[in-house]
CSV table of C-alpha atoms and ligand atoms in Angstrom, one decimal:
chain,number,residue,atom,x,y,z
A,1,UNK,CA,16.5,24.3,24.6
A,2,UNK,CA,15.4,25.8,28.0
A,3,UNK,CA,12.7,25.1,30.0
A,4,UNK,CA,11.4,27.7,32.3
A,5,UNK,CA,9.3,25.2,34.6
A,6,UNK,CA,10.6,23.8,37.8
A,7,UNK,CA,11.5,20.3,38.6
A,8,UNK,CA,9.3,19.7,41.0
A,9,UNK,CA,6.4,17.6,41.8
A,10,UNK,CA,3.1,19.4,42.7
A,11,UNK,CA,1.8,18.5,45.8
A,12,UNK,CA,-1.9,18.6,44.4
A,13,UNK,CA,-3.3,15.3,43.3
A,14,UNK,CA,-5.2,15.5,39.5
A,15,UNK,CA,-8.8,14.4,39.4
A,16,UNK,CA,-8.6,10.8,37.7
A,17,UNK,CA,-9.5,10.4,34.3
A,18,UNK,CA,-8.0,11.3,30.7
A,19,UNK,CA,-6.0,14.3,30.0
A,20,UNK,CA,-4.8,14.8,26.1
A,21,UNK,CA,-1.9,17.0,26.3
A,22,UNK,CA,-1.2,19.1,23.5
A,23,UNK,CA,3.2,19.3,23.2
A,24,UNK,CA,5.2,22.0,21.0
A,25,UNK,CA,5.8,21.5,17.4
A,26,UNK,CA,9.7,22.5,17.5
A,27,UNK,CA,10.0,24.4,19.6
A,28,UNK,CA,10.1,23.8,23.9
A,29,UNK,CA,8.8,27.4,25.0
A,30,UNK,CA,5.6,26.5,23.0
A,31,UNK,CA,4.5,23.4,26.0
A,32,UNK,CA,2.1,25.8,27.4
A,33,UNK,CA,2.3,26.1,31.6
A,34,UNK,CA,-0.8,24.0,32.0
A,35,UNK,CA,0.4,21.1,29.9
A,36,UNK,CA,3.7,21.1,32.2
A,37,UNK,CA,1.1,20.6,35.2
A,38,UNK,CA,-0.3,18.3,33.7
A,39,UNK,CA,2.4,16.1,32.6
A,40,UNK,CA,4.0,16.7,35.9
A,41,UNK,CA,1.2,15.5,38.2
A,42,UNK,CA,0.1,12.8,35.9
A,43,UNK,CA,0.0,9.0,37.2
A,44,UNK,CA,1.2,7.6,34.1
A,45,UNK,CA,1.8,9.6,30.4
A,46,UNK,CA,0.6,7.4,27.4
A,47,UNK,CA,3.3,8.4,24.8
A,48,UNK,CA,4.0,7.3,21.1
A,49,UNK,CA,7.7,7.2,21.2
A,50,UNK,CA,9.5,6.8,25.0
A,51,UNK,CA,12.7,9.0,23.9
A,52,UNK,CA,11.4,11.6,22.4
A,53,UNK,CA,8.7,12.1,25.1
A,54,UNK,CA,11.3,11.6,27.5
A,55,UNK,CA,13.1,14.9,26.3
A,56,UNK,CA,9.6,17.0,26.9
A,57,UNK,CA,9.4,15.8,29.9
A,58,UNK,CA,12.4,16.5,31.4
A,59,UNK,CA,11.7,19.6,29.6
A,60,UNK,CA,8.5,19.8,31.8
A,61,UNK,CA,10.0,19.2,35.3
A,62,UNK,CA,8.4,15.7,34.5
A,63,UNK,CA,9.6,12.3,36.5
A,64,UNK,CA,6.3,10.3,35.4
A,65,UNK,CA,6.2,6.7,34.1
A,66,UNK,CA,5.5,6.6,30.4
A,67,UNK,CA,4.1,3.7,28.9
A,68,UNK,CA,4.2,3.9,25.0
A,69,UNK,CA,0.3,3.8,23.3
A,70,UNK,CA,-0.6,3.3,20.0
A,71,UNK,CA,-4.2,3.4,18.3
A,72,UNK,CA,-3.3,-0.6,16.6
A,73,UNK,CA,-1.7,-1.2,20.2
A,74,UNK,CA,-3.7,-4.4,21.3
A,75,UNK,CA,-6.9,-3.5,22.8
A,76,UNK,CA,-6.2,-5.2,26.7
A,77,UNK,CA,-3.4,-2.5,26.9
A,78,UNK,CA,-6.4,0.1,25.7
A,79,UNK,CA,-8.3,-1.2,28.2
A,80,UNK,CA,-5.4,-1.5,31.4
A,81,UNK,CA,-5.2,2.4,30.4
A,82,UNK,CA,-8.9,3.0,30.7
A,83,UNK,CA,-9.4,0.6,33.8
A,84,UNK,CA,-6.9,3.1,35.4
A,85,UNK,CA,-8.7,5.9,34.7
A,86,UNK,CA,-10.9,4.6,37.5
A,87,UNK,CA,-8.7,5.9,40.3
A,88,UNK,CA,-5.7,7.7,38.1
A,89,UNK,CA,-4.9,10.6,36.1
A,90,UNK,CA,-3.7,9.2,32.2
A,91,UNK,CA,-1.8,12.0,30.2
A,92,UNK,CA,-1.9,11.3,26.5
A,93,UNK,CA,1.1,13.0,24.4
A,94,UNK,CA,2.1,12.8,21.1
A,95,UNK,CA,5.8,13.0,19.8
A,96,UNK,CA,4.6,16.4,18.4
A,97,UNK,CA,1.3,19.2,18.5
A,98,UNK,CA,-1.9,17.9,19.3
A,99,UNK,CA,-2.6,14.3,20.0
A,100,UNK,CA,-5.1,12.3,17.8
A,101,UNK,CA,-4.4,15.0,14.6
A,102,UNK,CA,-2.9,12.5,12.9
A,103,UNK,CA,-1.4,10.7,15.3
A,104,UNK,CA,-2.6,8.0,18.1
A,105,UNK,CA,-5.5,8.7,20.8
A,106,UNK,CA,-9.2,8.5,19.1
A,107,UNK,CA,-9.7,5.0,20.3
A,108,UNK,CA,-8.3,5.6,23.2
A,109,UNK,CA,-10.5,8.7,23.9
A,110,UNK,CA,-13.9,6.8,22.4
A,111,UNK,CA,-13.4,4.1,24.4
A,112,UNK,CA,-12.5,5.6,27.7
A,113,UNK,CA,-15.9,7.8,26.8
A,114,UNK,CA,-17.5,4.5,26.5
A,115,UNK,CA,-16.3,3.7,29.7
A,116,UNK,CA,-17.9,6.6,31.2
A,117,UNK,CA,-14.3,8.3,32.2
A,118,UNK,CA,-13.6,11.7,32.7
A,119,UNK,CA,-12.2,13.2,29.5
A,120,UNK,CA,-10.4,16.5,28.8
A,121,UNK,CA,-7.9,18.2,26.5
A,122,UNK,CA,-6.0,20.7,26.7
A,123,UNK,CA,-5.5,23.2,23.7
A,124,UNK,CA,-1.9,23.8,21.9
A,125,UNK,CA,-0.1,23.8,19.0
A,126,UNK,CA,-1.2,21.7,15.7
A,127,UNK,CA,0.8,22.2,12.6
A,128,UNK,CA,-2.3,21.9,10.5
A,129,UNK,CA,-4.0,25.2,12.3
A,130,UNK,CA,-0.7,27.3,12.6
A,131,UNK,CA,-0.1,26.6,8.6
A,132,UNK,CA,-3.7,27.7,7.8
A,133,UNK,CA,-2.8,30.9,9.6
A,134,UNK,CA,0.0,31.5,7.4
A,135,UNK,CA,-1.3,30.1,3.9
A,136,UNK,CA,-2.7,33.7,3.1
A,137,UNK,CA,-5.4,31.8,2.1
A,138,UNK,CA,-9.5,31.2,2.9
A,139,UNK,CA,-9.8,30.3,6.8
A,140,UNK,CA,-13.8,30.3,6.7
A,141,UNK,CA,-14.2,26.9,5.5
A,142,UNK,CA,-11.7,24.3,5.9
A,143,UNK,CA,-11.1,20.1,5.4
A,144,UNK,CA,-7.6,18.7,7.4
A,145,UNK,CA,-6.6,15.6,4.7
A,146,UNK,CA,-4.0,13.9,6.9
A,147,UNK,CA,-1.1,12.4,4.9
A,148,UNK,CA,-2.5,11.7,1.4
A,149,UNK,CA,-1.3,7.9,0.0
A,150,UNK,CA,1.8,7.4,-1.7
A,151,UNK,CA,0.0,5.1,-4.0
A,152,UNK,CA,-1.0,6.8,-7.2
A,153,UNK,CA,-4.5,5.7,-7.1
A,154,UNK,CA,-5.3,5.8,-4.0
A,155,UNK,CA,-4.3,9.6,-3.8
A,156,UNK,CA,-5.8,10.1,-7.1
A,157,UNK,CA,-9.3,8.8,-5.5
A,158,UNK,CA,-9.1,10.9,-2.4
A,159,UNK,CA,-8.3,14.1,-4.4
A,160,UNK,CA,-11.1,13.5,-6.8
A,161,UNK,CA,-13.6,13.2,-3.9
A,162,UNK,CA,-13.3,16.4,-2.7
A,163,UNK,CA,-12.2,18.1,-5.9
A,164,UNK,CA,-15.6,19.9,-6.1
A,165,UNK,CA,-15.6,21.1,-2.4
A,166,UNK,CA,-15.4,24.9,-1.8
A,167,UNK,CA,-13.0,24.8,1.2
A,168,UNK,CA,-9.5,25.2,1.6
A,169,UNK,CA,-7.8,22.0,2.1
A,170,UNK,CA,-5.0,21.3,4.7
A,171,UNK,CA,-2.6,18.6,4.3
A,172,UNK,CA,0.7,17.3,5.6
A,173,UNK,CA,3.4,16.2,3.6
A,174,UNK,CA,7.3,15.4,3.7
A,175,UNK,CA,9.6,16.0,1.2
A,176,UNK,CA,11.0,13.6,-1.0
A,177,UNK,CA,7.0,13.3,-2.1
A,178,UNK,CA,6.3,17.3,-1.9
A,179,UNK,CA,7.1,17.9,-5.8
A,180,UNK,CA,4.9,15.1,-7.2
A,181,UNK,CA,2.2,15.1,-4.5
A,182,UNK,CA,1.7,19.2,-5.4
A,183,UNK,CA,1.8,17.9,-9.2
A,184,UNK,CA,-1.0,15.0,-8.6
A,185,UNK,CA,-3.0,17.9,-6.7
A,186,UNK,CA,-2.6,19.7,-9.7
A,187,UNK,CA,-4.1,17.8,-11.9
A,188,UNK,CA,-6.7,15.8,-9.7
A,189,UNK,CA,-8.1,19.6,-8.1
A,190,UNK,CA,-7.3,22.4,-11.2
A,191,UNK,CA,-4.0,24.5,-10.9
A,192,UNK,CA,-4.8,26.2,-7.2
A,193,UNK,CA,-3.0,29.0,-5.1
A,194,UNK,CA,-1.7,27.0,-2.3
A,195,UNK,CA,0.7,27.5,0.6
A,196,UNK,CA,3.8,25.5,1.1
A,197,UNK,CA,4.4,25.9,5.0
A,198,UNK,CA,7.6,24.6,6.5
A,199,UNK,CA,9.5,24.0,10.0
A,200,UNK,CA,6.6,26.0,11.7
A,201,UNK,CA,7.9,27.3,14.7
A,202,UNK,CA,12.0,26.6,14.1
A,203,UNK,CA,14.7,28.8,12.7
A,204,UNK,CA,14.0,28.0,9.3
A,205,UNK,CA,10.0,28.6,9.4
A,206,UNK,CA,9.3,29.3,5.6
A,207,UNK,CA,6.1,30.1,3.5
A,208,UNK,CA,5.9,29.9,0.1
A,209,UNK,CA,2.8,30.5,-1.8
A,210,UNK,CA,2.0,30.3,-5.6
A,211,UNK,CA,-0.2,27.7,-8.0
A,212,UNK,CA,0.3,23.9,-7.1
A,213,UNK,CA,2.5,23.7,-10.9
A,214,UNK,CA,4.3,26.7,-9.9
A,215,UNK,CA,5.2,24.7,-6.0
A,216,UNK,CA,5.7,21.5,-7.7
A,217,UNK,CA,8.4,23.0,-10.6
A,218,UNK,CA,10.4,24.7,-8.0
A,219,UNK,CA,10.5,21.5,-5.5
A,220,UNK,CA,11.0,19.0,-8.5
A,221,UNK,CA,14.9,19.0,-8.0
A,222,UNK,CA,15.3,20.3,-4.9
A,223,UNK,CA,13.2,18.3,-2.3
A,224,UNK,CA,13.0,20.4,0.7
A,225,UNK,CA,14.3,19.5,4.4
A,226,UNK,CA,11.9,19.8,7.6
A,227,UNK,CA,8.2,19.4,8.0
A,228,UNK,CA,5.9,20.5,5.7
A,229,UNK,CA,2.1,21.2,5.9
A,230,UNK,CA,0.4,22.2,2.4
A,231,UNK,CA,-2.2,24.4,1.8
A,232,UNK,CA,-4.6,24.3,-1.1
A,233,UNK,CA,-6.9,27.4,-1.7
A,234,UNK,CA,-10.7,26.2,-2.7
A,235,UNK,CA,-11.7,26.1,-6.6
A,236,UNK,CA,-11.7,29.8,-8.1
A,237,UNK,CA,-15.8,30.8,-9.0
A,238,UNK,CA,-17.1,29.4,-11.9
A,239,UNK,CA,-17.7,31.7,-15.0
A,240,UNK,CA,-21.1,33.2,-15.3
A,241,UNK,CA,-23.1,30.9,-17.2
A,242,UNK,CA,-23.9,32.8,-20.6
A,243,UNK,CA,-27.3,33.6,-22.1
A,244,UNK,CA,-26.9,30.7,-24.2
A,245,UNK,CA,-26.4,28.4,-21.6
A,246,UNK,CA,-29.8,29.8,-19.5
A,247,UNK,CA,-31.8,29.6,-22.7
A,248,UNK,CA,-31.2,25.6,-23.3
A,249,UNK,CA,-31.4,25.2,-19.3
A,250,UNK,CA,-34.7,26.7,-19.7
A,251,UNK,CA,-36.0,25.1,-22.6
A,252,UNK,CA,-34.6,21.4,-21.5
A,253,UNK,CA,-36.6,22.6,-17.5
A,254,UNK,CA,-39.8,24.1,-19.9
A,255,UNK,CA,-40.4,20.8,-21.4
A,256,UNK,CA,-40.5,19.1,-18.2
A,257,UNK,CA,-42.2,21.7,-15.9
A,258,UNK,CA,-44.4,25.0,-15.6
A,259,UNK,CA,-42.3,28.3,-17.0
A,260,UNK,CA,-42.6,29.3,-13.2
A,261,UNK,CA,-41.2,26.3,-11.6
A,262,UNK,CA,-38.5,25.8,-15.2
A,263,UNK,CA,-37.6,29.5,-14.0
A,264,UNK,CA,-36.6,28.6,-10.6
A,265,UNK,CA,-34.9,25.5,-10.8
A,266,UNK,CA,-32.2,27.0,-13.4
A,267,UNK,CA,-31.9,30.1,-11.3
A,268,UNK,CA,-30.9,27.9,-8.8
A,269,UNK,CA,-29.0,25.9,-10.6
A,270,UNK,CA,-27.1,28.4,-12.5
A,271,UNK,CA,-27.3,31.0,-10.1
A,272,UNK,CA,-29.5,33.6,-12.2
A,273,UNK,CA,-31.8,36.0,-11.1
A,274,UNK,CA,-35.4,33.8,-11.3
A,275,UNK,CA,-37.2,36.9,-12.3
A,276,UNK,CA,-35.1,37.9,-15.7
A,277,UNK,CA,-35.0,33.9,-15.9
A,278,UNK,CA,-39.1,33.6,-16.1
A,279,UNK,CA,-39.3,37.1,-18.6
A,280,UNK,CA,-36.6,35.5,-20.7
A,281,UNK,CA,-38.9,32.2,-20.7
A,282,UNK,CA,-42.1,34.0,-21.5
A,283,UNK,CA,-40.1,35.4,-24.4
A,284,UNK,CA,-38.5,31.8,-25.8
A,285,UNK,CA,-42.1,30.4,-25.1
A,286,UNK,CA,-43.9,33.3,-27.2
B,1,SAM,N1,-0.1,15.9,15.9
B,1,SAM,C1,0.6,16.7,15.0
B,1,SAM,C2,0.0,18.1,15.0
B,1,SAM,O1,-0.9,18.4,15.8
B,1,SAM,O2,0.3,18.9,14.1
B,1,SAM,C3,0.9,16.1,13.7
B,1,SAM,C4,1.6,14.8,13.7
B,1,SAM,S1,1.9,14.2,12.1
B,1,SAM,C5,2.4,12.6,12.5
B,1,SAM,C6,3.4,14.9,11.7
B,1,SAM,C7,3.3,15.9,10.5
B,1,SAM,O3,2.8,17.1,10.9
B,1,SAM,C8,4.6,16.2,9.8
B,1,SAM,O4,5.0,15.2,8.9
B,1,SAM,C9,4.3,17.5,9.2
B,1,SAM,O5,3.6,17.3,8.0
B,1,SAM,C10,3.4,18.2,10.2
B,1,SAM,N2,4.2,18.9,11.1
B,1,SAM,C11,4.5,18.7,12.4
B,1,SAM,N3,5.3,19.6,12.9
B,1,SAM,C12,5.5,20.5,12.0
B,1,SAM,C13,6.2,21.8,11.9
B,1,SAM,N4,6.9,22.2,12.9
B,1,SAM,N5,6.2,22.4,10.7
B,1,SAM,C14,5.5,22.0,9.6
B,1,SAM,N6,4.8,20.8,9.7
B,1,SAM,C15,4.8,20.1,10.8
């Protein structure tokens, strides 16, 4: 791929301090000109993986030391990298998008916070935001999952935890596990629309939407290749409770409380209008 920065050191010195440097997601024209700078004028670029951060870089106009950083890396090298914040300029990159979204950096950033260091970030890609754009589905309200388990349980627990949450739900996945991670959705969260968003980004950027059983049918014998970032619509509105169900709210709330106070906690708790909710209480009372 091309790079259209220069391969040249900037003369400017960086303030010292942390700089978390969002990279592309696939593809090079998406390093933004700022995190080129950056990565060019760093002191030292904490990275995941040296070879793969060794292509950006070159990519970049880069010549910077890299010294590989991960979050379960032993703390004294967390703390060389934060004592060197002191009087240098630490780039953090991840192999791909944005650094600490599921990948290594939050204990670097808390502690070098701890340490009083000067902290910034600079904004790019993350697959999790650019699938969410093109999922077609609720933006308003939103919870990033990570990976889910591969354990049956353990995913099973996660998914019942937030089964009951009205947000759209953003998770990545690879796939050899797509087909039965979009069935065990299925059945732990209710038969969803959700997004299937792949290779964001690269020549074969796909986006296929339908229920989680319809997803999970069509990748059950044909895993897809590439990355893959799922997107799960929140649960559909529940049906209006009926007058049957307000009238046994009201006379299980009436035997407990005043009609008034019976009234408004089953409007609330139903969603009913508190003022047909009282009449109708007046009449089952009468
Ligand atoms: N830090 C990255 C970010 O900001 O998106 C995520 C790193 S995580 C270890 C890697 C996962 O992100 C992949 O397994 C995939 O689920 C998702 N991902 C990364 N690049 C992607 C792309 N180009 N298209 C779709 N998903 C992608």
């Amino acid at each position: 791929m091309e790079t259209a920065f220069e391969s040249v050191r900037d003369e400017s010195r960086l303030a010292p301090g942390l700089y978390i440097v969002a990279g592309p997601i696939g593809n090079l024209g998406d390093l933004t000109p700022r995190a080129a700078e950056i990565l060019r004028k760093a002191d030292v670029v904490a990275v995941e993986d040296t070879r793969v951060s060794a292509k950006l870089l070159r990519a970049a106009g880069s010549d910077r030391p890299m010294v590989p950083y991960h979050d379960h890396s032993n703390d004294s090298l967390r703390q060389r990298l934060v004592d060197r914040m002191v009087g240098e300029a630490v780039a953090l990159l991840s192999d791909a998008g944005t650094p600490l979204i599921s990948d290594p950096g939050y204990k670097l950033v808390r502690d070098a916070r701890a340490a009083g260091r000067f902290v910034t970030s600079l904004p790019g890609p993350s697959a999790a935001i650019v699938a969410l754009t093109l999922s077609g589905l609720p933006t308003d309200r939103f919870l990033f999952m990570g990976f889910l388990s591969s354990k049956a349980k353990a995913r099973g627990d996660a998914l019942a935890e937030v089964a009951a949450l009205r947000a759209t739900l953003v998770l990545y996945e690879s796939g050899p596990r797509l087909s039965a991670s979009l069935a065990a959705m299925a059945e732990g969260l209710g038969d969803r629309d959700a997004a299937v968003v792949r290779e964001i980004s690269k020549t074969f950027e796909e986006t296929v939407t339908g229920t989680l059983r319809e997803l999970s049918a069509r990748y059950a014998d044909a895993p897809p290749r590439g990355e893959i970032v799922v997107i799960v619509g929140p649960p559909g509105e529940a049906p209006a409770a009926s007058q049957e169900d307000a009238d046994a709210a009201l006379i299980e709330a009436m035997a407990r409380l005043p009609v008034s106070k019976a009234a408004g906690e089953v409007a609330k708790a139903l969603g009913l209008d508190r003022r047909e909710l009282y009449a109708r209480a007046m009449v089952l009372k009468g």
